[in-house]
Tab-separated table of C-alpha atoms in Angstrom:
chain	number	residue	atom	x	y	z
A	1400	UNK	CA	0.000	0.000	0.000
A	1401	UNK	CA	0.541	3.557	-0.183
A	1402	UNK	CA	0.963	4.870	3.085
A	1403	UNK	CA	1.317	3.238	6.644
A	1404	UNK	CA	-1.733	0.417	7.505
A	1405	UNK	CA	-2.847	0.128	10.640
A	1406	UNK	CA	-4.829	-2.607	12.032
A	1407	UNK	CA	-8.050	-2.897	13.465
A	1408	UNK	CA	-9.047	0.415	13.252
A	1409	UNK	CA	-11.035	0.337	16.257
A	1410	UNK	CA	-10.807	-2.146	19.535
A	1411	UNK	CA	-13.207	-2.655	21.987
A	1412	UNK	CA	-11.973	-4.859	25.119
A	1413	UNK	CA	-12.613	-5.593	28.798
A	1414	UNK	CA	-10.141	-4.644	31.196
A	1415	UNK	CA	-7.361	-6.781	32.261
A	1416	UNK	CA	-7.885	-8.388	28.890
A	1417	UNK	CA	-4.115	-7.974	26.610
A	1418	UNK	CA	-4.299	-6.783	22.970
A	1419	UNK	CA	-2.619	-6.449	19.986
A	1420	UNK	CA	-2.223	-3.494	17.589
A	1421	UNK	CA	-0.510	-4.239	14.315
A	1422	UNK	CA	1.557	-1.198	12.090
A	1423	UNK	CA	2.521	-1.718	8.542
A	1424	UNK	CA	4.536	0.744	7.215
A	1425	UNK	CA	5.430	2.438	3.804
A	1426	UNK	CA	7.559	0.325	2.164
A	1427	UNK	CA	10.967	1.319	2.244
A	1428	UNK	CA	10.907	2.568	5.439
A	1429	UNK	CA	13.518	1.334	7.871
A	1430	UNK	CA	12.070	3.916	10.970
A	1431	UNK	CA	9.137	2.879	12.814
A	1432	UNK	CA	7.229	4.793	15.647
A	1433	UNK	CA	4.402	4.383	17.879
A	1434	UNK	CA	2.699	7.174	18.801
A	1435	UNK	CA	-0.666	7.296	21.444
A	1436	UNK	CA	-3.089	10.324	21.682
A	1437	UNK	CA	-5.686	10.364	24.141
A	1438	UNK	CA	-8.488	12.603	24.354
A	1439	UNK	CA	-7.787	16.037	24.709
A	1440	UNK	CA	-4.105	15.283	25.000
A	1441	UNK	CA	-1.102	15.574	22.644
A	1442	UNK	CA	0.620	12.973	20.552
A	1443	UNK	CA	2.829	10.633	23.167
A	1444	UNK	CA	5.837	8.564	21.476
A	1445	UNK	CA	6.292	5.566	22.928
A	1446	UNK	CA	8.742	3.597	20.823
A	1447	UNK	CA	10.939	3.497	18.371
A	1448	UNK	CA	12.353	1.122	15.929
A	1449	UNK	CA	15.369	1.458	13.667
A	1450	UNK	CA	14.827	-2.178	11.636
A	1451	UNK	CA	14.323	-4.415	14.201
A	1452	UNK	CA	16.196	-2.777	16.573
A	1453	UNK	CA	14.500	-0.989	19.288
A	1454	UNK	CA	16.961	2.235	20.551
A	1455	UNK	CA	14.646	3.973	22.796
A	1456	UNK	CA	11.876	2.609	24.678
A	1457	UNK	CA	11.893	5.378	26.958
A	1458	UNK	CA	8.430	6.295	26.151
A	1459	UNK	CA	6.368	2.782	27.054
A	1460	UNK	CA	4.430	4.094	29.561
A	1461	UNK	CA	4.753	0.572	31.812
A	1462	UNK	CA	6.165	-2.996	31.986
A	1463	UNK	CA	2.318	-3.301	30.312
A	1464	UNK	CA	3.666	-2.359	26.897
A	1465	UNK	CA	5.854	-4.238	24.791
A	1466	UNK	CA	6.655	-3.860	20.740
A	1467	UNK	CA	8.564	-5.602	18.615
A	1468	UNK	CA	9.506	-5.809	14.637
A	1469	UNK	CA	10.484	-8.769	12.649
A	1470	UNK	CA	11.786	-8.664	9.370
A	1471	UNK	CA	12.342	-4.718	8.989
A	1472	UNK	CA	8.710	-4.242	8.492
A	1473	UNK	CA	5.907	-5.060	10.378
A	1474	UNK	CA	5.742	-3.639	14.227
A	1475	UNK	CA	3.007	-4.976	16.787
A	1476	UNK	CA	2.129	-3.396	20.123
A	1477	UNK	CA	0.938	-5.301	22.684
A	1478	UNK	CA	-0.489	-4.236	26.281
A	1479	UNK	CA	-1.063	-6.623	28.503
A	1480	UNK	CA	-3.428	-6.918	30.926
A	1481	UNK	CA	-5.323	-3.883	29.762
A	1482	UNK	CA	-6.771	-0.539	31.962
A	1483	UNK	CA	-8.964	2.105	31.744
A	1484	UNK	CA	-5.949	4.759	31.653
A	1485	UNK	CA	-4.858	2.794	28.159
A	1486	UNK	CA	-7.681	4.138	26.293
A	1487	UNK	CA	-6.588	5.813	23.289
A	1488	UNK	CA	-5.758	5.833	19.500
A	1489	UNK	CA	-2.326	4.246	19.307
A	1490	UNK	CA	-1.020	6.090	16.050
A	1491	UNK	CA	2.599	4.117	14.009
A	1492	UNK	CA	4.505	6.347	11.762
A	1493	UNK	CA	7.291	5.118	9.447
A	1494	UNK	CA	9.951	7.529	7.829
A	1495	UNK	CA	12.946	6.483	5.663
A	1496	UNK	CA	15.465	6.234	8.321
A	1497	UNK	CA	16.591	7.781	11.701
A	1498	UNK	CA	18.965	10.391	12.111
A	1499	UNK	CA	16.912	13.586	12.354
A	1500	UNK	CA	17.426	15.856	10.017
A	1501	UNK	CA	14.818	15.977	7.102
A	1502	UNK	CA	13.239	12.632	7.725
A	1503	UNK	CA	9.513	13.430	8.486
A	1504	UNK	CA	7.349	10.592	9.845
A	1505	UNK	CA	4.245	9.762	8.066
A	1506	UNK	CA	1.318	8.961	10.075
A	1507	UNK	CA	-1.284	5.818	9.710
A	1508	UNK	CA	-4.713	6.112	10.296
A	1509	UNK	CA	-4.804	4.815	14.015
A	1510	UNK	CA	-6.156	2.113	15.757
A	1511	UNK	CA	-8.982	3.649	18.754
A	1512	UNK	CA	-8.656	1.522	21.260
A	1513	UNK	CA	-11.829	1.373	24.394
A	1514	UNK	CA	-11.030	-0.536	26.926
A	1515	UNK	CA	-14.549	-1.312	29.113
B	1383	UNK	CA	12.107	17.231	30.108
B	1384	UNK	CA	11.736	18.318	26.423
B	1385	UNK	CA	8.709	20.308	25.570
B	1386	UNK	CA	6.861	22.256	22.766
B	1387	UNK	CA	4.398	24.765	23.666
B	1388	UNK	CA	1.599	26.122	21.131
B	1389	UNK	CA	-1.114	28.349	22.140
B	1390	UNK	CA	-4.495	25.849	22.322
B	1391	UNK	CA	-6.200	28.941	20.774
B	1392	UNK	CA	-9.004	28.679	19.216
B	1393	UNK	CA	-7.611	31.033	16.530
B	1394	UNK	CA	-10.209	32.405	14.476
B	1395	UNK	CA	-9.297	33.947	10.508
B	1396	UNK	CA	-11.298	35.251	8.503
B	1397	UNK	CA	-11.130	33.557	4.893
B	1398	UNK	CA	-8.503	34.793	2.760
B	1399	UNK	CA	-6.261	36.081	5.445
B	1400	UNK	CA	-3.147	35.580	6.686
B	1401	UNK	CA	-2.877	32.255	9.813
B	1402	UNK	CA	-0.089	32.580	11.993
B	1403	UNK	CA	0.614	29.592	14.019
B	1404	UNK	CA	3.406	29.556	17.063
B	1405	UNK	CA	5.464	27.825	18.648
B	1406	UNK	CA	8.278	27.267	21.151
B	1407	UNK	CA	10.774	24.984	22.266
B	1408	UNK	CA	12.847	24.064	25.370
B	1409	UNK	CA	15.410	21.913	24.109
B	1410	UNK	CA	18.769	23.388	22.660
B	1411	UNK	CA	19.577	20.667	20.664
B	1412	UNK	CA	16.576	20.299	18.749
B	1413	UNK	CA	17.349	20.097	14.958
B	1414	UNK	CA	14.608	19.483	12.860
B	1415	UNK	CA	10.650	20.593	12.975
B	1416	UNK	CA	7.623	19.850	11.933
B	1417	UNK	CA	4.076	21.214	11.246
B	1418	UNK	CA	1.538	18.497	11.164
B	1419	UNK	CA	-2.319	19.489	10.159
B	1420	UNK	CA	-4.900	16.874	12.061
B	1421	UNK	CA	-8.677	17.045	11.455
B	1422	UNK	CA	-11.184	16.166	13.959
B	1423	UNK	CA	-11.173	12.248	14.527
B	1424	UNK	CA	-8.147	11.639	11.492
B	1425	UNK	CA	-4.327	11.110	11.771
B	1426	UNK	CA	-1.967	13.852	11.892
B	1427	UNK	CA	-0.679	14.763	7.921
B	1428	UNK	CA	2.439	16.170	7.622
B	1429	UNK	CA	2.549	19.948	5.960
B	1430	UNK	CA	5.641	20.997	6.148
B	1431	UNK	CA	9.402	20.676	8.231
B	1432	UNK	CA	12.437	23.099	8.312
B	1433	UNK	CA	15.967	22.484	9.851
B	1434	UNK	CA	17.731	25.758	9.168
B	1435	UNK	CA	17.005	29.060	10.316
B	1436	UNK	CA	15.203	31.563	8.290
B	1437	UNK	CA	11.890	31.100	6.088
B	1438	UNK	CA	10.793	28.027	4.067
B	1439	UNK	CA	8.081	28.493	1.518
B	1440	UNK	CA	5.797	25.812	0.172
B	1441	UNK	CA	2.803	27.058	-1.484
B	1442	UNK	CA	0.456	28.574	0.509
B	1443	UNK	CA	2.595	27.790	3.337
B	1444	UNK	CA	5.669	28.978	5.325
B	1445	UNK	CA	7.564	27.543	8.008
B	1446	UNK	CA	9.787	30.259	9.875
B	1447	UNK	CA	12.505	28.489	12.510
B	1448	UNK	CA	14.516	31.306	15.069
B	1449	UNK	CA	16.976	28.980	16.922
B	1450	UNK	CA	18.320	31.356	19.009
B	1451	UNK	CA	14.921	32.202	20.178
B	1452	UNK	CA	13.724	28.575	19.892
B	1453	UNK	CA	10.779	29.274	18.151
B	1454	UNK	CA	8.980	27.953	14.540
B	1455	UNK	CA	6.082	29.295	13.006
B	1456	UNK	CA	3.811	28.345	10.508
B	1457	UNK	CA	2.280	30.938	8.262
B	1458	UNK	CA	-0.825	30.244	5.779
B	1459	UNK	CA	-1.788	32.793	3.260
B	1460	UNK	CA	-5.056	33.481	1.805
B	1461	UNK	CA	-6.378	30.969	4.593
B	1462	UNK	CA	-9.808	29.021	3.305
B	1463	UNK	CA	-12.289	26.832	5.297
B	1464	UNK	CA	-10.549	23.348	4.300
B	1465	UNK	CA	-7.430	24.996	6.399
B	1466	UNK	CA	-9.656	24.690	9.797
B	1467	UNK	CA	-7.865	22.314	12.096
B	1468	UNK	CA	-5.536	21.595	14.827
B	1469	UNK	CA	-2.111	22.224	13.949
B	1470	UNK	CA	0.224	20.852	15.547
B	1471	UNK	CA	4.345	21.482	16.655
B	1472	UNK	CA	6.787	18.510	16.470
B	1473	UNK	CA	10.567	18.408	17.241
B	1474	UNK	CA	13.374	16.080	16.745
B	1475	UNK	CA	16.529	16.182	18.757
B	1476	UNK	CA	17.850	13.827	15.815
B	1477	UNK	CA	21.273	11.801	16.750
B	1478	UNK	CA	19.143	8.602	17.499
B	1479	UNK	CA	16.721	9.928	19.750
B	1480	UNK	CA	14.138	10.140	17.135
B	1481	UNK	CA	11.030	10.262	18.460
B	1482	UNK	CA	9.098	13.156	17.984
B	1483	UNK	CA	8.168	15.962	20.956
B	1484	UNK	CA	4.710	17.220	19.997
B	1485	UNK	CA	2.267	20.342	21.018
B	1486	UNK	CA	-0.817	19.895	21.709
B	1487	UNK	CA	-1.871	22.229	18.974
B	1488	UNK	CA	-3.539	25.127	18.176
B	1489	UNK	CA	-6.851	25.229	16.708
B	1490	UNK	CA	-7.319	27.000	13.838
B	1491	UNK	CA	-11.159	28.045	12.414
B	1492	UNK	CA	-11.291	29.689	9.003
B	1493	UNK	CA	-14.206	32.311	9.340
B	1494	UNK	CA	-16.402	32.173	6.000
């Protein structure tokens, strides 16, 4: 595809229950980053990967989040056992490789998560 | 404790006008910035970024960047309706610690 796919789109869950949120990003792409927004609230990174690798996970808000990437590509989030407070849209960029200067991050659509 | 502070506004233009969008920073080091435009209930969409200081022009649009005063604006000329939404700040230290440092945005209403 054209741009970064996320996947769902929207998730609806119970607390204490773990889920999975699943980033695909423009191909090409070796920088990957997770992103959450919650209501009324700015964008909060989380994570970053640089291929597979991982160099700052400074931003996962707990020992509740966890992300990984296989093959250069695909990144999935998962938090586990699932609270109120993780209610949110958990938005993945991708951009063509770290290093700051003049690599903007383009943004997928976002998966809202509820969590009941 | 990096941060990037916008006014929340609502900043109201009337159509055809000039927008002028601010924002400051409190890290140094920062070396590259973004303006991202986000509609109600869609994903931020990148309009422009500038690393050097002075004025960048794209269209409609300018990004100014100040370093010494740590400060990037975004400028939109004749402003129309499709331009109302939350604009949002984001900085990048760069040198591997690439995650972005957003605002929370200013919202912007283009006044028919």
């Amino acid at each position: 595809g054209a741009g970064v796919s996320q996947s769902p789109s929207n998730k609806v869950t119970e607390k204490g229950k773990d889920v999975e949120l699943r980033c695909d990003p423009i191909s090409g792409h070796t920088a990957l980053y997770w992103y959450r927004q919650s209501l009324g609230q700015g964008l909060e990174f989380l994570i970053y990967f640089q291929g597979n690798s991982a160099p700052d996970k400074s931003g996962l808000p707990s020992d509740r989040f966890s992300a990984e990437r296989t093959g250069g590509s695909v990144s999935t989030l998962t938090i586990q056992r699932t609270q109120q407070e993780d209610s949110a849209v958990y938005l993945c960029a991708s951009s063509l490789s770290t290093g700051g200067f003049n690599q903007p991050q383009h943004f997928g659509d976002g998966t809202r998560l509820s969590i009941l | 404790q990096k941060e990037v502070e916008q006014n929340s506004g609502p900043l109201s233009v009337p159509e055809g006008a000039i927008a002028s969008l601010n924002c400051t920073y409190s890290d140094r080091g920062s070396q590259s910035f973004f303006w991202y435009r986000q509609y109600s209930g869609k994903s931020p969409e990148l309009i422009m970024f500038i690393y050097s200081n002075g004025d960048k022009e794209d269209g409609r649009f300018t990004a100014q960047l100040n370093k010494a005063s740590q400060y990037v604006s975004l400028l939109i000329r004749d402003s129309q309706p499709s331009d109302s939404a939350t604009y949002l700040c984001a900085v990048n230290l760069g040198g591997g610690a690439d995650g972005l440092t957003f605002g929370k945005g200013t919202h912007l209403i283009i006044q028919p």
